[in-house]
Short mmCIF file of C-alpha atoms in Angstrom, two decimals:
data_model
loop_
_atom_site.label_atom_id
_atom_site.label_comp_id
_atom_site.label_asym_id
_atom_site.label_seq_id
_atom_site.Cartn_x
_atom_site.Cartn_y
_atom_site.Cartn_z
CA UNK A 78 0.00 0.00 0.00
CA UNK A 79 1.24 3.47 -0.90
CA UNK A 80 1.81 5.49 2.31
CA UNK A 81 1.82 8.82 0.45
CA UNK A 82 -1.51 7.96 -1.13
CA UNK A 83 -2.98 7.26 2.33
CA UNK A 84 -1.52 10.50 3.71
CA UNK A 85 -3.32 12.39 0.95
CA UNK A 86 -6.54 10.52 1.69
CA UNK A 87 -6.28 11.51 5.37
CA UNK A 88 -6.00 15.18 4.38
CA UNK A 89 -8.91 15.01 1.94
CA UNK A 90 -11.07 13.14 4.47
CA UNK A 91 -10.36 15.68 7.22
CA UNK A 92 -11.59 18.56 5.05
CA UNK A 93 -14.61 16.59 3.80
CA UNK A 94 -15.74 15.77 7.34
CA UNK A 95 -14.99 19.28 8.61
CA UNK A 96 -17.37 20.57 5.96
CA UNK A 97 -20.05 18.01 6.92
CA UNK A 98 -20.04 18.36 10.75
CA UNK A 99 -22.18 21.56 10.80
CA UNK A 100 -25.03 19.54 9.27
CA UNK A 101 -25.49 17.70 12.59
CA UNK A 102 -28.28 18.96 14.86
CA UNK A 103 -26.88 17.23 17.92
CA UNK A 104 -25.55 14.13 19.66
CA UNK A 105 -26.68 12.39 22.85
CA UNK A 106 -24.04 10.70 25.05
CA UNK A 107 -24.70 8.52 28.14
CA UNK A 108 -24.04 7.06 30.81
CA UNK A 109 -20.66 6.80 32.53
CA UNK A 110 -18.32 9.49 33.72
CA UNK A 111 -15.97 9.67 36.66
CA UNK A 112 -12.96 11.59 37.89
CA UNK A 113 -9.57 10.01 37.20
CA UNK A 114 -7.00 10.77 39.91
CA UNK A 115 -3.56 10.07 38.42
CA UNK A 116 -0.41 9.40 40.42
CA UNK A 117 2.95 8.39 38.95
CA UNK A 118 4.66 6.32 41.64
CA UNK A 119 8.31 6.88 42.52
CA UNK A 120 10.44 4.50 44.61
CA UNK A 121 10.02 6.92 47.52
CA UNK A 122 6.22 6.78 47.15
CA UNK A 123 6.27 2.99 47.09
CA UNK A 124 8.58 2.75 50.11
CA UNK A 125 6.31 5.10 52.07
CA UNK A 126 3.19 3.11 51.14
CA UNK A 127 4.78 -0.19 52.19
CA UNK A 128 5.78 1.43 55.49
CA UNK A 129 2.13 1.84 56.50
CA UNK A 130 1.76 -1.96 56.78
CA UNK A 131 3.54 -4.98 58.21
CA UNK A 132 5.42 -6.45 55.23
CA UNK A 133 4.49 -10.03 56.20
CA UNK A 134 0.80 -9.05 56.06
CA UNK A 135 1.26 -7.56 52.59
CA UNK A 136 2.85 -10.82 51.41
CA UNK A 137 0.03 -12.89 52.90
CA UNK A 138 -2.54 -10.72 51.10
CA UNK A 139 -0.57 -10.99 47.82
CA UNK A 140 -0.92 -14.76 48.04
CA UNK A 141 -4.73 -14.50 48.35
CA UNK A 142 -4.83 -12.42 45.09
CA UNK A 143 -7.75 -10.13 46.06
CA UNK A 144 -10.27 -9.65 43.24
CA UNK A 145 -11.67 -6.43 44.68
CA UNK A 146 -10.43 -3.67 46.97
CA UNK A 147 -12.19 -3.75 50.34
CA UNK A 148 -9.40 -2.12 52.37
CA UNK A 149 -5.99 -0.48 51.80
CA UNK A 150 -4.16 -3.80 52.32
CA UNK A 151 -5.98 -5.25 49.28
CA UNK A 152 -4.81 -2.24 47.27
CA UNK A 153 -1.21 -2.73 48.38
CA UNK A 154 -1.27 -6.42 47.44
CA UNK A 155 -2.70 -5.81 43.96
CA UNK A 156 -0.24 -2.97 43.33
CA UNK A 157 2.72 -5.28 44.04
CA UNK A 158 1.20 -8.05 41.88
CA UNK A 159 0.71 -5.61 38.99
CA UNK A 160 4.26 -4.28 39.36
CA UNK A 161 5.79 -7.75 39.59
CA UNK A 162 4.04 -8.90 36.40
CA UNK A 163 4.25 -5.54 34.61
CA UNK A 164 0.61 -5.99 33.63
CA UNK A 165 -2.14 -3.39 33.65
CA UNK A 166 -5.04 -4.27 35.93
CA UNK A 167 -8.39 -2.70 36.82
CA UNK A 168 -9.79 -3.72 40.21
CA UNK A 169 -13.18 -2.62 41.55
CA UNK A 170 -13.66 -0.88 44.92
CA UNK A 171 -17.21 -0.76 46.28
CA UNK A 172 -16.66 1.77 49.09
CA UNK A 173 -14.91 5.14 49.28
CA UNK A 174 -12.62 3.99 52.15
CA UNK A 175 -9.59 3.29 49.93
CA UNK A 176 -10.16 6.56 48.02
CA UNK A 177 -10.07 8.50 51.29
CA UNK A 178 -7.01 6.56 52.48
CA UNK A 179 -5.12 7.25 49.23
CA UNK A 180 -6.02 10.95 49.36
CA UNK A 181 -4.62 11.17 52.90
CA UNK A 182 -1.53 8.95 52.54
CA UNK A 183 -0.49 9.40 48.90
CA UNK A 184 -2.28 12.18 47.01
CA UNK A 185 -2.41 12.50 43.21
CA UNK A 186 -0.43 14.45 40.62
CA UNK A 187 -3.50 15.68 38.73
CA UNK A 188 -7.11 14.77 37.97
CA UNK A 189 -9.06 14.68 34.71
CA UNK A 190 -12.35 13.61 33.17
CA UNK A 191 -12.72 9.82 33.05
CA UNK A 192 -15.36 7.40 31.84
CA UNK A 193 -16.29 6.87 28.21
CA UNK A 194 -19.39 9.10 28.15
CA UNK A 195 -17.60 11.94 29.92
CA UNK A 196 -14.59 11.77 27.60
CA UNK A 197 -16.76 11.48 24.46
CA UNK A 198 -19.04 14.36 25.50
CA UNK A 199 -16.09 16.71 25.98
CA UNK A 200 -14.50 15.60 22.71
CA UNK A 201 -17.65 16.04 20.59
CA UNK A 202 -18.25 19.44 22.18
CA UNK A 203 -14.78 20.53 21.06
CA UNK A 204 -15.58 19.43 17.51
CA UNK A 205 -17.96 22.38 17.59
CA UNK A 206 -21.20 20.47 17.06
CA UNK A 207 -24.34 22.56 17.49
CA UNK A 208 -25.35 20.57 20.56
CA UNK A 209 -23.98 17.72 22.67
CA UNK A 210 -26.36 16.43 25.34
CA UNK A 211 -24.59 14.41 28.04
CA UNK A 212 -26.45 12.33 30.59
CA UNK A 213 -24.82 10.94 33.75
CA UNK A 214 -27.17 9.43 36.38
CA UNK A 215 -24.72 10.23 39.21
CA UNK A 216 -23.69 13.75 38.17
CA UNK A 217 -22.14 15.37 41.27
CA UNK A 218 -21.10 19.00 41.68
CA UNK A 219 -17.42 17.99 41.61
CA UNK A 220 -17.89 15.76 38.54
CA UNK A 221 -19.69 18.55 36.66
CA UNK A 222 -16.56 20.73 36.87
CA UNK A 223 -14.69 18.29 34.62
CA UNK A 224 -17.02 18.90 31.67
CA UNK A 225 -15.82 21.40 29.06
CA UNK A 226 -16.99 24.96 29.70
CA UNK A 227 -18.79 25.32 26.37
CA UNK A 228 -22.24 26.61 25.39
CA UNK A 229 -22.90 23.59 23.17
CA UNK A 230 -22.48 21.03 26.02
CA UNK A 231 -25.72 20.44 27.92
CA UNK A 232 -27.25 18.07 30.49
CA UNK A 233 -30.91 17.39 31.38
CA UNK A 234 -32.05 18.99 34.65
CA UNK A 235 -35.39 18.50 36.38
CA UNK A 236 -36.94 21.76 37.55
CA UNK A 237 -40.54 22.08 38.77
CA UNK A 238 -41.45 18.79 37.13
CA UNK A 239 -40.03 19.89 33.78
CA UNK A 240 -36.84 18.82 32.02
CA UNK A 241 -34.62 21.61 30.76
CA UNK A 242 -31.11 21.53 29.27
CA UNK A 243 -28.33 23.33 31.10
CA UNK A 244 -24.56 23.07 31.27
CA UNK A 245 -23.53 20.21 33.62
CA UNK A 246 -22.25 22.74 36.20
CA UNK A 247 -25.86 23.96 36.50
CA UNK A 248 -27.48 20.51 36.26
CA UNK A 249 -25.76 18.41 38.94
CA UNK A 250 -27.59 16.61 41.76
CA UNK A 251 -26.82 18.20 45.17
CA UNK A 252 -25.44 15.84 47.81
CA UNK A 253 -24.26 13.17 45.36
CA UNK A 254 -20.79 11.69 45.99
CA UNK A 255 -18.24 11.69 43.20
CA UNK A 256 -17.11 8.51 41.49
CA UNK A 257 -13.29 8.66 41.57
CA UNK A 258 -10.99 6.14 39.87
CA UNK A 259 -7.35 6.04 40.94
CA UNK A 260 -4.77 5.42 38.21
CA UNK A 261 -1.41 4.45 39.70
CA UNK A 262 1.28 4.55 37.01
CA UNK A 263 4.69 2.96 37.46
CA UNK A 264 7.84 2.79 35.34
CA UNK A 265 10.04 0.01 34.03
CA UNK A 266 13.03 -0.86 36.28
CA UNK A 267 11.48 0.63 39.42
CA UNK A 268 12.96 -1.42 42.29
CA UNK A 269 10.55 -3.10 44.68
CA UNK A 270 11.51 -4.61 48.03
CA UNK A 271 8.95 -6.13 50.40
CA UNK A 272 9.26 -8.90 53.02
CA UNK A 273 12.54 -10.18 51.58
CA UNK A 274 11.24 -10.25 48.01
CA UNK A 275 13.15 -8.00 45.60
CA UNK A 276 12.41 -7.39 41.92
CA UNK A 277 12.49 -4.77 39.18
CA UNK A 278 9.31 -3.77 37.36
CA UNK A 279 9.58 -5.36 33.86
CA UNK A 280 7.67 -2.65 31.91
CA UNK A 281 5.78 0.62 32.20
CA UNK A 282 2.16 0.06 33.17
CA UNK A 283 -0.59 0.99 35.61
CA UNK A 284 -3.05 -0.22 38.23
CA UNK A 285 -6.57 1.25 38.18
CA UNK A 286 -8.73 1.22 41.29
CA UNK A 287 -12.18 1.44 39.70
CA UNK A 288 -14.78 3.04 41.95
CA UNK A 289 -17.98 0.97 41.99
CA UNK A 290 -19.99 2.43 44.89
CA UNK A 291 -23.08 0.47 45.89
CA UNK A 292 -25.37 3.41 45.17
CA UNK A 293 -24.39 3.51 41.47
CA UNK A 294 -27.28 2.57 39.20
CA UNK A 295 -27.07 2.56 35.42
CA UNK A 296 -30.49 3.95 34.64
CA UNK A 297 -32.27 7.12 33.58
CA UNK A 298 -34.29 9.31 35.96
CA UNK A 299 -38.00 8.70 35.44
CA UNK A 300 -38.73 12.38 34.72
CA UNK A 301 -35.93 12.55 32.12
CA UNK A 302 -37.18 9.34 30.49
CA UNK A 303 -40.75 10.64 30.35
CA UNK A 304 -39.61 13.93 28.79
CA UNK A 305 -36.88 12.49 26.58
CA UNK A 306 -38.18 14.52 23.65
CA UNK A 307 -36.63 17.56 25.41
CA UNK A 308 -33.13 16.55 24.28
CA UNK A 309 -34.09 16.60 20.59
CA UNK A 310 -33.25 17.40 17.84
CA UNK A 311 -30.37 14.91 17.84
CA UNK A 312 -29.02 12.75 15.02
CA UNK A 313 -27.06 10.16 16.95
CA UNK A 314 -26.59 8.61 20.38
CA UNK A 315 -23.42 7.10 21.85
CA UNK A 316 -24.09 4.85 24.84
CA UNK A 317 -21.49 3.35 27.16
CA UNK A 318 -20.96 2.28 30.76
CA UNK A 319 -23.07 -0.89 30.64
CA UNK A 320 -20.15 -2.74 32.26
CA UNK A 321 -21.25 -1.12 35.54
CA UNK A 322 -24.39 -3.26 35.67
CA UNK A 323 -24.10 -5.89 38.43
CA UNK A 324 -25.64 -9.37 38.56
CA UNK A 325 -27.45 -8.67 41.84
CA UNK A 326 -28.16 -5.63 44.00
CA UNK A 327 -28.78 -5.28 47.72
CA UNK A 328 -32.44 -4.34 47.15
CA UNK A 329 -33.14 -7.66 45.38
CA UNK A 330 -33.06 -6.30 41.83
CA UNK A 331 -30.84 -7.99 39.25
CA UNK A 332 -29.03 -7.18 36.02
CA UNK A 333 -32.21 -8.14 34.13
CA UNK A 334 -34.02 -5.11 35.57
CA UNK A 335 -31.30 -2.73 34.38
CA UNK A 336 -31.00 -4.39 30.98
CA UNK A 337 -34.75 -3.91 30.53
CA UNK A 338 -34.52 -0.23 31.53
CA UNK A 339 -31.61 0.31 29.14
CA UNK A 340 -33.51 -1.20 26.22
CA UNK A 341 -36.56 0.98 26.98
CA UNK A 342 -34.41 4.11 26.69
CA UNK A 343 -33.01 2.93 23.33
CA UNK A 344 -36.47 2.09 22.00
CA UNK A 345 -37.84 5.48 23.06
CA UNK A 346 -34.93 7.31 21.42
CA UNK A 347 -35.64 5.46 18.17
CA UNK A 348 -39.38 6.12 18.42
CA UNK A 349 -38.73 9.87 18.78
CA UNK A 350 -36.50 9.87 15.69
CA UNK A 351 -36.65 6.78 13.44
CA UNK A 352 -33.59 8.10 11.52
CA UNK A 353 -31.49 8.22 14.71
CA UNK A 354 -28.32 6.09 14.69
CA UNK A 355 -27.30 4.50 18.01
CA UNK A 356 -23.77 3.37 18.84
CA UNK A 357 -22.62 1.33 21.84
CA UNK A 358 -18.99 1.61 22.90
CA UNK A 359 -17.84 -1.62 24.50
CA UNK A 360 -15.10 -1.99 27.10
CA UNK A 361 -13.48 -4.75 29.12
CA UNK A 362 -16.15 -6.63 31.11
CA UNK A 363 -14.87 -9.33 33.47
CA UNK A 364 -18.30 -10.77 34.34
CA UNK A 365 -19.26 -13.17 31.55
CA UNK A 366 -22.97 -13.07 32.42
CA UNK A 367 -23.06 -9.28 32.15
CA UNK A 368 -20.90 -9.29 29.01
CA UNK A 369 -23.27 -11.71 27.28
CA UNK A 370 -26.38 -9.84 28.46
CA UNK A 371 -25.05 -6.53 27.12
CA UNK A 372 -24.33 -8.07 23.73
CA UNK A 373 -27.40 -10.26 23.27
CA UNK A 374 -30.05 -8.23 25.10
CA UNK A 375 -28.98 -4.57 24.73
CA UNK A 376 -26.85 -4.43 21.57
CA UNK A 377 -28.42 -7.16 19.40
CA UNK A 378 -31.29 -5.88 17.24
CA UNK A 379 -31.62 -2.66 19.26
CA UNK A 380 -28.65 -0.53 18.19
CA UNK A 381 -26.98 0.15 14.86
CA UNK A 382 -23.29 0.37 15.62
CA UNK A 383 -20.70 -1.20 17.93
CA UNK A 384 -17.19 0.06 18.70
CA UNK A 385 -14.49 -2.09 20.26
CA UNK A 386 -10.79 -2.98 20.27
CA UNK A 387 -9.02 -6.28 19.56
CA UNK A 388 -9.31 -7.69 23.10
CA UNK A 389 -12.97 -6.72 23.28
CA UNK A 390 -13.63 -8.49 19.96
CA UNK A 391 -12.08 -11.66 21.40
CA UNK A 392 -14.10 -11.37 24.63
CA UNK A 393 -17.34 -10.77 22.74
CA UNK A 394 -16.75 -13.76 20.46
CA UNK A 395 -15.97 -15.93 23.46
CA UNK A 396 -19.31 -15.38 25.23
CA UNK A 397 -21.20 -15.73 21.95
CA UNK A 398 -19.84 -19.27 21.54
CA UNK A 399 -17.01 -18.68 19.05
CA UNK A 400 -14.15 -19.83 21.31
CA UNK A 401 -11.77 -20.94 18.56
CA UNK A 402 -12.10 -17.67 16.63
CA UNK A 403 -11.79 -15.72 19.89
CA UNK A 404 -8.53 -17.50 20.70
CA UNK A 405 -7.21 -16.85 17.20
CA UNK A 406 -7.93 -13.09 17.60
CA UNK A 407 -6.22 -12.83 20.97
CA UNK A 408 -3.05 -14.67 19.86
CA UNK A 409 -2.26 -11.80 17.46
CA UNK A 410 -0.05 -13.93 15.21
CA UNK A 411 0.79 -13.08 11.60
CA UNK A 412 -2.74 -13.93 10.48
CA UNK A 413 -4.24 -12.08 13.47
CA UNK A 414 -5.72 -9.40 11.23
CA UNK A 415 -7.56 -12.08 9.26
CA UNK A 416 -9.06 -13.51 12.47
CA UNK A 417 -9.97 -10.00 13.61
CA UNK A 418 -11.78 -9.34 10.33
CA UNK A 419 -13.61 -12.67 10.54
CA UNK A 420 -14.51 -11.96 14.16
CA UNK A 421 -15.93 -8.52 13.33
CA UNK A 422 -18.00 -10.05 10.50
CA UNK A 423 -19.31 -12.66 12.95
CA UNK A 424 -20.35 -9.94 15.42
CA UNK A 425 -22.19 -8.05 12.67
CA UNK A 426 -24.18 -11.20 11.89
CA UNK A 427 -24.77 -12.48 15.42
CA UNK A 428 -25.89 -9.10 16.74
CA UNK A 429 -27.85 -7.97 13.63
CA UNK A 430 -25.90 -4.71 13.41
CA UNK A 431 -25.51 -2.13 10.68
CA UNK A 432 -21.88 -1.41 11.53
CA UNK A 433 -18.99 -2.84 13.59
CA UNK A 434 -15.94 -0.60 14.02
CA UNK A 435 -12.75 -2.23 15.35
CA UNK A 436 -9.70 -0.15 16.22
CA UNK A 437 -6.34 -1.89 16.48
CA UNK A 438 -2.89 -0.34 16.76
CA UNK A 439 -1.98 0.75 13.23
CA UNK A 440 -5.26 0.02 11.43
CA UNK A 441 -9.06 0.16 11.71
CA UNK A 442 -11.64 -2.24 10.29
CA UNK A 443 -15.27 -1.27 9.75
CA UNK A 444 -17.73 -4.03 8.76
CA UNK A 445 -20.97 -2.80 7.17
CA UNK A 446 -24.32 -4.40 6.45
CA UNK A 447 -25.30 -4.32 2.79
CA UNK A 448 -27.43 -1.36 1.76
CA UNK A 449 -25.93 1.28 4.03
CA UNK A 450 -26.82 4.80 2.81
CA UNK A 451 -23.17 5.88 2.52
CA UNK A 452 -20.63 4.81 -0.08
CA UNK A 453 -17.49 2.98 1.02
CA UNK A 454 -15.47 6.12 0.28
CA UNK A 455 -17.70 8.14 2.62
CA UNK A 456 -17.24 5.50 5.32
CA UNK A 457 -13.50 5.55 4.65
CA UNK A 458 -13.48 9.34 5.11
CA UNK A 459 -15.09 8.84 8.54
CA UNK A 460 -12.41 6.36 9.61
CA UNK A 461 -9.60 8.55 8.27
CA UNK A 462 -11.00 11.57 10.12
CA UNK A 463 -11.05 9.54 13.35
CA UNK A 464 -7.44 8.48 12.74
CA UNK A 465 -6.43 12.15 12.44
CA UNK A 466 -8.48 13.08 15.51
CA UNK A 467 -6.94 10.32 17.65
CA UNK A 468 -3.43 11.30 16.50
CA UNK A 469 -4.04 14.95 17.43
CA UNK A 470 -5.28 13.90 20.89
CA UNK A 471 -2.28 11.60 21.41
CA UNK A 472 0.14 14.41 20.49
CA UNK A 473 -1.34 17.15 22.68
CA UNK A 474 -3.27 15.22 25.33
CA UNK A 475 -6.33 17.40 24.72
CA UNK A 476 -8.01 19.06 21.76
CA UNK A 477 -9.51 22.50 22.29
CA UNK A 478 -11.26 22.96 18.94
CA UNK A 479 -11.71 21.54 15.45
CA UNK A 480 -8.78 23.55 14.07
CA UNK A 481 -6.40 21.71 16.44
CA UNK A 482 -7.47 18.35 14.98
CA UNK A 483 -5.62 19.30 11.79
CA UNK A 484 -2.33 18.86 13.69
CA UNK A 485 -3.00 15.11 13.55
CA UNK A 486 -2.34 15.20 9.80
CA UNK A 487 1.37 15.72 10.57
CA UNK A 488 1.56 12.41 12.44
CA UNK A 489 2.90 9.64 10.18
CA UNK A 490 0.89 6.59 9.20
CA UNK A 491 1.91 3.44 11.05
CA UNK A 492 4.43 1.35 9.12
CA UNK A 493 3.29 -1.67 11.14
CA UNK A 494 -0.30 -0.95 10.11
CA UNK A 495 0.70 -0.91 6.45
CA UNK A 496 2.56 -4.19 6.95
CA UNK A 497 -0.46 -5.82 8.61
CA UNK A 498 -2.69 -4.74 5.74
CA UNK A 499 -0.25 -6.11 3.18
CA UNK A 500 -0.41 -9.47 4.98
CA UNK A 501 -4.21 -9.29 4.84
CA UNK A 502 -4.30 -8.47 1.13
CA UNK A 503 -3.57 -12.04 0.03
CA UNK A 504 -6.49 -13.35 2.10
CA UNK A 505 -8.94 -10.83 0.58
CA UNK A 506 -7.87 -11.17 -3.04
CA UNK A 507 -7.52 -14.96 -2.76
CA UNK A 508 -11.15 -15.22 -1.67
CA UNK A 509 -12.40 -12.74 -4.27
CA UNK A 510 -13.50 -10.25 -1.61
CA UNK A 511 -11.89 -7.55 -3.71
CA UNK A 512 -9.42 -7.00 -6.53
CA UNK A 513 -5.87 -5.83 -5.72
CA UNK A 514 -6.87 -2.33 -6.90
CA UNK A 515 -9.98 -2.25 -4.67
CA UNK A 516 -7.88 -3.33 -1.69
CA UNK A 517 -5.51 -0.42 -2.33
CA UNK A 518 -8.51 1.86 -1.77
CA UNK A 519 -9.42 -0.03 1.44
CA UNK A 520 -12.63 -1.54 0.01
CA UNK A 521 -13.77 -5.12 0.65
CA UNK A 522 -16.97 -6.73 -0.68
CA UNK A 523 -18.26 -9.84 1.12
CA UNK A 524 -21.25 -11.89 0.07
CA UNK A 525 -23.42 -10.51 2.91
CA UNK A 526 -21.43 -7.47 4.05
CA UNK A 527 -19.06 -4.76 2.89
CA UNK A 528 -15.99 -3.50 4.73
CA UNK A 529 -13.53 -0.63 4.86
CA UNK A 530 -10.01 -1.04 6.19
CA UNK A 531 -7.47 1.74 6.65
CA UNK A 532 -3.93 2.17 8.00
CA UNK A 533 -4.03 4.67 10.87
CA UNK A 534 -1.73 7.34 12.22
CA UNK A 535 0.14 6.32 15.37
CA UNK A 536 2.06 8.59 17.76
CA UNK A 537 5.27 6.90 18.95
CA UNK A 538 5.31 8.59 22.36
CA UNK A 539 1.77 9.81 23.10
CA UNK A 540 1.23 12.50 25.69
CA UNK A 541 -1.94 10.67 26.70
CA UNK A 542 -3.33 7.21 25.97
CA UNK A 543 -6.55 7.27 28.02
CA UNK A 544 -9.49 8.09 25.79
CA UNK A 545 -7.74 7.41 22.47
CA UNK A 546 -10.11 4.52 21.69
CA UNK A 547 -13.08 6.73 22.61
CA UNK A 548 -11.77 9.45 20.27
CA UNK A 549 -11.48 6.94 17.43
CA UNK A 550 -15.03 5.62 17.87
CA UNK A 551 -16.65 9.00 18.54
CA UNK A 552 -14.86 10.71 15.67
CA UNK A 553 -15.79 8.04 13.14
CA UNK A 554 -19.42 7.75 14.31
CA UNK A 555 -20.04 11.52 14.33
CA UNK A 556 -18.33 11.88 10.95
CA UNK A 557 -20.46 9.10 9.47
CA UNK A 558 -23.73 10.65 10.64
CA UNK A 559 -22.61 14.11 9.49
CA UNK A 560 -21.95 12.75 5.98
CA UNK A 561 -25.39 11.08 6.02
CA UNK A 562 -27.11 14.36 7.00
CA UNK A 563 -25.11 16.30 4.42
CA UNK A 564 -26.02 13.81 1.70
CA UNK A 565 -29.69 13.82 2.70
CA UNK A 566 -29.98 17.62 2.65
CA UNK A 567 -28.22 17.91 -0.70
CA UNK A 568 -30.49 15.38 -2.43
#
């Protein structure tokens, strides 16, 4: 594949999408946001933390491998396990005790918006859409401060039995606690010594203490649901956070109750605007029951689009009964891209979707149901725009406006991505999915689906990695709908 040709396509796509975005009336984004408290751990920090405990007790707790954080000793054990293995981990905490302990005994370097819906809302607002309506069931006063201070970013607020749209800082619920996730980053070669065990951290990584307070409920306020028409006009909805649904709750309710409520919201959104496109952004979900319920009961036949990364494709395939294909995706061998493509096609079929967008390091794949209103070039423009957007975010950490997205065009296309696509070319042409020329354009034609595949821009040393996947999915989805609106109004 010709890198220069793809660089030119990125530039053309950016300007095409920039021209189309003003055609959007608005986007709705729900449900999850939190505050990320980030701390980069030094050897001094680690030594001080260990000093708060008896080292033998830490070692004993390490051996039990705690699956959740109930007290600071659980945190200490999982931190050492993560450091020893050099593996990222996300562990739930169901009370605020560890948060308070960390604030008092460690502190954080800085805090930022976290959670897919929070990150996506801020990003879409900065793309200068006419209106972005965010909805967070647990919007606290502190959380509201992390939303962008922009006139186009709004949140439903109940006043005198009516629903009105105001900026999140004017729409929060008084007295609500904040959901705070701690992200503890550590560096390769950091030396760890505890209870006679000494080792060096094998690679840079992080431990996330994910706040899952018992009062969290993934649902929509009854008044907001009943007056959902207030958020319109909107052209698209991006929904995320379903991983926060639990199997059982203290009040006797179960995940089935919250799945049913989630589907009702989706069905009402579609009833209010039959042209509305709905996207679900997946994430890592440890609980297999919840993972399967989200896919088969919320996503399947109810939404149009699904966004996910390589690991999430494998996990989705696994619970849907495609274990062999799931394993092939996760191994990431030379033919890994072929398995990823096959897996994405399988998800499109199993879940009756219009679109499956997979982002992998160096390339994106978008599988499309036959008969989509956009051409493959228009879909390709959407993916290329999202590649530029993600590159700009990786370079600067944040994007303030649409003009700053253009900086992403200076980031080079991934050589590894090009190489992966070249390996995939033989599979596609050998099975008559496309001609060699069509593949050079990124177009694939299956018997019951179409697909677009592009090499993406990758920043070697990103200033920020959190939210890059969200930027890719949100950028591509918003761009796609904008092109659809533009096309519709020109016809």
